[in-house]
mmCIF file with all atom_site columns, C-alpha atoms in Angstrom:
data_model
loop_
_atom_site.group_PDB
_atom_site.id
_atom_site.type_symbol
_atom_site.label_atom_id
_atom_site.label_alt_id
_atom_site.label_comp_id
_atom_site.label_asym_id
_atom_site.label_entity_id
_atom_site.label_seq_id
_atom_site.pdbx_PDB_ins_code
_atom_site.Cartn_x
_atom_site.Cartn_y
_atom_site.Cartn_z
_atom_site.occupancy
_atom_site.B_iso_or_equiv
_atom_site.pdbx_formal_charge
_atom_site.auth_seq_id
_atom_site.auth_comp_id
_atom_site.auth_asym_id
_atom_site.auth_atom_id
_atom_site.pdbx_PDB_model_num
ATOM 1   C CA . UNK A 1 1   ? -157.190 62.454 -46.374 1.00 62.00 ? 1   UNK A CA 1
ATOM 2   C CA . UNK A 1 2   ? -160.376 61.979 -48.196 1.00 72.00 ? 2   UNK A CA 1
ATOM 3   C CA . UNK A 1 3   ? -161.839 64.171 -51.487 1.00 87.00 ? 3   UNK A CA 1
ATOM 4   C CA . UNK A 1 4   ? -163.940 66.987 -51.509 1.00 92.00 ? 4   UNK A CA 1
ATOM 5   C CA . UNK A 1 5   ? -166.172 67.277 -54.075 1.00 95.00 ? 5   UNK A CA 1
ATOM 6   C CA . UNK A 1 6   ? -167.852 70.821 -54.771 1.00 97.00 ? 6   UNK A CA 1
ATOM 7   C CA . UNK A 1 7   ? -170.460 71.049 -57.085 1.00 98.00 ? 7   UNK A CA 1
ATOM 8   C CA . UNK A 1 8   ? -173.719 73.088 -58.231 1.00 98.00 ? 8   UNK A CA 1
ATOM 9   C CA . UNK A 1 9   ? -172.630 76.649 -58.744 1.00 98.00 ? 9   UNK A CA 1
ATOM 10  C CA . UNK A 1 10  ? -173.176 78.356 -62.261 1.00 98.00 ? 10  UNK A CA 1
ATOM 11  C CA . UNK A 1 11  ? -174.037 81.766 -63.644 1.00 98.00 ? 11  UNK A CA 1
ATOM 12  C CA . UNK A 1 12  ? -176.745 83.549 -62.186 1.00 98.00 ? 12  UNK A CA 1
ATOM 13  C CA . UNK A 1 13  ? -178.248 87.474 -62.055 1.00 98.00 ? 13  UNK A CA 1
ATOM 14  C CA . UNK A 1 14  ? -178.125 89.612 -59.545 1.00 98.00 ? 14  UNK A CA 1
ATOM 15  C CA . UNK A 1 15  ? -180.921 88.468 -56.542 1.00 98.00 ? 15  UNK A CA 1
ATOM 16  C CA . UNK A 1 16  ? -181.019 84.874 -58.287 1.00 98.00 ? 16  UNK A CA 1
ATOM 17  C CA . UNK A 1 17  ? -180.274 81.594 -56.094 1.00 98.00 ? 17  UNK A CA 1
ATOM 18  C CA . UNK A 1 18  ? -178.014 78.798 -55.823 1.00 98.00 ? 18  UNK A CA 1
ATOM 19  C CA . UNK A 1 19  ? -177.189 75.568 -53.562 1.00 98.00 ? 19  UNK A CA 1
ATOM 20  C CA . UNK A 1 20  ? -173.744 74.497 -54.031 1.00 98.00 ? 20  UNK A CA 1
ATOM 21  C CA . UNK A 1 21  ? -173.170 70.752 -52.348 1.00 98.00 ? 21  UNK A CA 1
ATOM 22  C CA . UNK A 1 22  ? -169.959 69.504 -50.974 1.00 96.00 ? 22  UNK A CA 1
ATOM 23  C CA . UNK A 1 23  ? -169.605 65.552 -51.255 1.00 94.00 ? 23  UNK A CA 1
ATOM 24  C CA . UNK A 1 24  ? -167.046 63.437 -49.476 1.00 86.00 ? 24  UNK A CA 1
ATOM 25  C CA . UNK A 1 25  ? -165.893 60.643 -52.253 1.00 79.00 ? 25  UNK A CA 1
ATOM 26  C CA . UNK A 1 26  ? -165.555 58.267 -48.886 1.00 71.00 ? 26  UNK A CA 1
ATOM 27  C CA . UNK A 1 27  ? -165.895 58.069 -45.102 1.00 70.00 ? 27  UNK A CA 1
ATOM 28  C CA . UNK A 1 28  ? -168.015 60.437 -43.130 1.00 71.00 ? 28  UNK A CA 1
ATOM 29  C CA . UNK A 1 29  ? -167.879 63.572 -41.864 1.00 78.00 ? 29  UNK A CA 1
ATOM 30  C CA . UNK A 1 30  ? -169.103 62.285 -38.685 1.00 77.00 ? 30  UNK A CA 1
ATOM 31  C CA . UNK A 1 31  ? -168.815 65.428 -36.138 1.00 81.00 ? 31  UNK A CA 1
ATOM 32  C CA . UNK A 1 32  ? -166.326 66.881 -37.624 1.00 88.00 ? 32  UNK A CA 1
ATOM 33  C CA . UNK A 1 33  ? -166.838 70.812 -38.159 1.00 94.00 ? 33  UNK A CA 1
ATOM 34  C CA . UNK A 1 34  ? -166.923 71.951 -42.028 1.00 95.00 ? 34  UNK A CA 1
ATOM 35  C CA . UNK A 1 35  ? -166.498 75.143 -43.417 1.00 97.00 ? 35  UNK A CA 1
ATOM 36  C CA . UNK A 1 36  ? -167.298 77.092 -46.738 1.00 98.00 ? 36  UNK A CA 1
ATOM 37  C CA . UNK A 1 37  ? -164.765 79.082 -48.677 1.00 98.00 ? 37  UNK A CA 1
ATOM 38  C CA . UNK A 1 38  ? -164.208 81.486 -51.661 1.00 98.00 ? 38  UNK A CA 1
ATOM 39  C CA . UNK A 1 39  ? -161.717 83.385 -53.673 1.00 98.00 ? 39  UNK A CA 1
ATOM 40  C CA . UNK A 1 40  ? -162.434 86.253 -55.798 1.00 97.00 ? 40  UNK A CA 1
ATOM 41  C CA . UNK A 1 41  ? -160.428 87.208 -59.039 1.00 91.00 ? 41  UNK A CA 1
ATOM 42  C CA . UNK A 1 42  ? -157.259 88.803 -57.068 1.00 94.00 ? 42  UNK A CA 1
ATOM 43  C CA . UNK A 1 43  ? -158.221 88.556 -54.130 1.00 96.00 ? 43  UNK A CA 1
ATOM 44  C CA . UNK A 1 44  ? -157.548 86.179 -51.297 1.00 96.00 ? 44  UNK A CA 1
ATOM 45  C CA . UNK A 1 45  ? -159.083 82.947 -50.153 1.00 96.00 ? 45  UNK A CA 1
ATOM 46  C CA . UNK A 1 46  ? -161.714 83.952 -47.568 1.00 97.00 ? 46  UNK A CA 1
ATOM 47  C CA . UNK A 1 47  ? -164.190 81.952 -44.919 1.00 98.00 ? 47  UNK A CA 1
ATOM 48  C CA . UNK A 1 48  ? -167.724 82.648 -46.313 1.00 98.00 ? 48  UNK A CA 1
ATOM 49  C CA . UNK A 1 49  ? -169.975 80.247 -43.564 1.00 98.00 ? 49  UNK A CA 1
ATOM 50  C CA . UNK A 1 50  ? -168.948 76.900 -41.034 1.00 98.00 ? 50  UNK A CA 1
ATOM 51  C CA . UNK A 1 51  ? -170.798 74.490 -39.370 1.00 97.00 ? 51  UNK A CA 1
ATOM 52  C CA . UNK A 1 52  ? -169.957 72.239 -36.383 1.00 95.00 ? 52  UNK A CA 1
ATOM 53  C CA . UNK A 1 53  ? -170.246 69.314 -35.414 1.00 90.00 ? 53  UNK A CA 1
ATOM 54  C CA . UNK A 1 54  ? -173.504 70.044 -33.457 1.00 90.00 ? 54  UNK A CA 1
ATOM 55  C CA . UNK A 1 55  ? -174.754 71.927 -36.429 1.00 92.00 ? 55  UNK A CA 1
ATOM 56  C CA . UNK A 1 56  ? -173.788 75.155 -35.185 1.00 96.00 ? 56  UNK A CA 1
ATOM 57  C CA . UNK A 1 57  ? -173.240 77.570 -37.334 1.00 98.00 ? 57  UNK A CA 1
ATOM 58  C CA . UNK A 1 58  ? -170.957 81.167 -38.312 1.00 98.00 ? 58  UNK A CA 1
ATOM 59  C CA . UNK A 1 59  ? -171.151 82.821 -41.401 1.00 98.00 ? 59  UNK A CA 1
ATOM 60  C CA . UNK A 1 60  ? -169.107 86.533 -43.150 1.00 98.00 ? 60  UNK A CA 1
ATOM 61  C CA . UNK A 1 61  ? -170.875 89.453 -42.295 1.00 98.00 ? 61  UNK A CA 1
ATOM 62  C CA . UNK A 1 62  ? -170.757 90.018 -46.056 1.00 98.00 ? 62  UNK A CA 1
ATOM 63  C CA . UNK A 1 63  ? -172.681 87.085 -46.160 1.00 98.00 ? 63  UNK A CA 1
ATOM 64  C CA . UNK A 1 64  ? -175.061 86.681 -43.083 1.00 98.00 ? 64  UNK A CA 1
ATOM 65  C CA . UNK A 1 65  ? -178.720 86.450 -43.711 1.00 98.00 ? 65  UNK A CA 1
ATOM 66  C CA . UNK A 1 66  ? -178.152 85.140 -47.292 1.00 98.00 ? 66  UNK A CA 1
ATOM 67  C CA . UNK A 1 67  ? -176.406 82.231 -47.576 1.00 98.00 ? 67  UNK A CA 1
ATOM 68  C CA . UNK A 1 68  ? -177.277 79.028 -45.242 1.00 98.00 ? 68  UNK A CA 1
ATOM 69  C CA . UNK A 1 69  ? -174.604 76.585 -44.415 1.00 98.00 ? 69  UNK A CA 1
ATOM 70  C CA . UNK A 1 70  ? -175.954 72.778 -43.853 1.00 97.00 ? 70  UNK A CA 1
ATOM 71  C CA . UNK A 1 71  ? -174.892 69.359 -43.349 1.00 94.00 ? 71  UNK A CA 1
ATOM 72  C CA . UNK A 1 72  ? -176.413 66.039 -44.061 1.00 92.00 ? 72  UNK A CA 1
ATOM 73  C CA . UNK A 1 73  ? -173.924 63.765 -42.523 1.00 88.00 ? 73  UNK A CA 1
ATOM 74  C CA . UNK A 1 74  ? -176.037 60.623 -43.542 1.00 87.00 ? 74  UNK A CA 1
ATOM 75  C CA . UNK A 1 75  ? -175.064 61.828 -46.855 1.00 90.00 ? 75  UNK A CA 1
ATOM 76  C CA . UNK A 1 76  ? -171.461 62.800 -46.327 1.00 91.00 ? 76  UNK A CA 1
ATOM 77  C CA . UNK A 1 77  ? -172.262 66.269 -47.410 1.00 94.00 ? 77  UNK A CA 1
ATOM 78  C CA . UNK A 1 78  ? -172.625 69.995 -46.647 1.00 95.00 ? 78  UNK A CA 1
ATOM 79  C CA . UNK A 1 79  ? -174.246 72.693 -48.641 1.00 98.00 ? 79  UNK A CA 1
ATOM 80  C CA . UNK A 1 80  ? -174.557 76.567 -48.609 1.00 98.00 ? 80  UNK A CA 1
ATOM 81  C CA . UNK A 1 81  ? -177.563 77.617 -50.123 1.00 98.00 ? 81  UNK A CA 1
ATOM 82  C CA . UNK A 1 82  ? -176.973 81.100 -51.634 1.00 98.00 ? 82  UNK A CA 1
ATOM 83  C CA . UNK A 1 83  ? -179.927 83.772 -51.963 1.00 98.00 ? 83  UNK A CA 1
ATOM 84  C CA . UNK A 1 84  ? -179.826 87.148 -53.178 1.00 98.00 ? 84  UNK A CA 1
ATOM 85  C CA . UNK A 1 85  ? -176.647 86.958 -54.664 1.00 98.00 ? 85  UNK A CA 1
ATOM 86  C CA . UNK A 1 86  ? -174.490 90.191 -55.783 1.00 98.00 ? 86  UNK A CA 1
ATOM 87  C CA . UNK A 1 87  ? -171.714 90.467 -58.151 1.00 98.00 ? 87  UNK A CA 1
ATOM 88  C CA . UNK A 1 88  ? -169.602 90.759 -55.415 1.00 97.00 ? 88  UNK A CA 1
ATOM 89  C CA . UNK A 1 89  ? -170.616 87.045 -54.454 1.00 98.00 ? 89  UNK A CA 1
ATOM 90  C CA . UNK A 1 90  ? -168.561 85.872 -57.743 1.00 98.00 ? 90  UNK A CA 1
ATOM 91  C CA . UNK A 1 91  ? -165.554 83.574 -56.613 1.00 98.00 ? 91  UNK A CA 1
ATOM 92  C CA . UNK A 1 92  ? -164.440 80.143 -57.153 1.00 98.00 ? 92  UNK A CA 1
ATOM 93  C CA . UNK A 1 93  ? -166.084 78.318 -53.378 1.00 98.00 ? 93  UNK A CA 1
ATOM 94  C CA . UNK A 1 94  ? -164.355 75.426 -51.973 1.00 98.00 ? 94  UNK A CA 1
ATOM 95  C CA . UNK A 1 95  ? -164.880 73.195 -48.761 1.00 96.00 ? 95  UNK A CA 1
ATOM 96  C CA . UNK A 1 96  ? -162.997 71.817 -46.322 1.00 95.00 ? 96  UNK A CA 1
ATOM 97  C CA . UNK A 1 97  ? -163.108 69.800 -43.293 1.00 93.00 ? 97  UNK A CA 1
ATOM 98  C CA . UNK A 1 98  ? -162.676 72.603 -39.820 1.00 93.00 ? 98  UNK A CA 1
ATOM 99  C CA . UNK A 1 99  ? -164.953 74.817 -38.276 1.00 94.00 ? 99  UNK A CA 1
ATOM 100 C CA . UNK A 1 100 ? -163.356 78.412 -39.606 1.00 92.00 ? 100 UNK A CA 1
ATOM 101 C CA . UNK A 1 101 ? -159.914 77.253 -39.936 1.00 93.00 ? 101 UNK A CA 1
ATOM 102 C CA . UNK A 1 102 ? -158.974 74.411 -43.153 1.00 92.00 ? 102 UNK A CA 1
ATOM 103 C CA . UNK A 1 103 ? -157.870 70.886 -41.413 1.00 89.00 ? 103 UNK A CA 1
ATOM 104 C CA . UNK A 1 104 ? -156.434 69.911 -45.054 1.00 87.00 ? 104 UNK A CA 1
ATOM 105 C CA . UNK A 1 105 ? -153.802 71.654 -47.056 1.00 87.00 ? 105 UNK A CA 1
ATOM 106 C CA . UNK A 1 106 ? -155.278 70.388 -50.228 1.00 85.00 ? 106 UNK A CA 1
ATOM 107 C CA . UNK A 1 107 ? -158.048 72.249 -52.121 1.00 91.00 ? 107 UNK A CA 1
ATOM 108 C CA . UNK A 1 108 ? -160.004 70.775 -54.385 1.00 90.00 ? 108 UNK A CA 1
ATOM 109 C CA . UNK A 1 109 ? -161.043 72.416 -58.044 1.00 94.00 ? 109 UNK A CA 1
ATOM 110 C CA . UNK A 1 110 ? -164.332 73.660 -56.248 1.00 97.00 ? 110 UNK A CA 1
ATOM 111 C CA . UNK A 1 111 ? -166.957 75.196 -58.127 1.00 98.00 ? 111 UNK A CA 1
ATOM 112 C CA . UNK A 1 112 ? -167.248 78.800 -59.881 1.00 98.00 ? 112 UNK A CA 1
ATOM 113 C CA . UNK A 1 113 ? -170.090 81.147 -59.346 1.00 98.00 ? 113 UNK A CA 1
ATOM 114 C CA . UNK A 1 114 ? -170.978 84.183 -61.539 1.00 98.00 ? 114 UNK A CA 1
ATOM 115 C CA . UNK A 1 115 ? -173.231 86.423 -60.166 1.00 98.00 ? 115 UNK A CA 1
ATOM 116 C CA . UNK A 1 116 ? -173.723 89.439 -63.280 1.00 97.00 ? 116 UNK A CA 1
ATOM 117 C CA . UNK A 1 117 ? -176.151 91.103 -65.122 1.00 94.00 ? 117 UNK A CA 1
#
């Protein structure tokens, strides 16, 4: 089982941008599918966007037409660029290796966005 580094979220207003980037600290993801998640203050865990292995992609209808899932497997890394955020967008988002459903039981500490005004 390798690590899963999340990294570049942060505090923004509402309609601001970010790009959060998920790192692998070895291996590749090769063609492996990869997925983005995020949990809310009380609520859930929930499936925000995933990728494939052929770069297809699925996203939240909460989400679709904002946020952008990626991969760079060169780079052993995925990233979900997030436009327009809303408030509602605030969670803790996490990565892990599956397309829609987590391969490892393991989350990492993932990274925290705050989307307010």
């Amino acid at each position: 089982q390798v690590q899963l580094v999340e990294s570049g979220g942060g505090s923004v207003q509402p309609g601001g941008s970010l790009r959060l980037s998920c790192a692998a600290s070895e291996n590749s993801f090769g063609d492996k599918g990869m997925s983005w998640y995020r949990q809310a203050p009380g609520k859930e865990r929930e499936l925000v966007a995933a990728i494939s292995g052929d770069s297809r992609t699925g996203y939240a209808n909460s989400v679709r037409g904002r946020f952008t899932i990626s991969r760079d497997n060169a780079k052993n890394t995925i990233y979900l660029q997030m436009n327009s955020l809303k408030p509602e967008d605030t969670a803790v988002y996490y990565c892990n290796y599956g397309f829609g459903s987590p391969v490892f039981n393991s989350w990492g500490q993932g990274t925290q966005v705050t989307v307010s005004s």
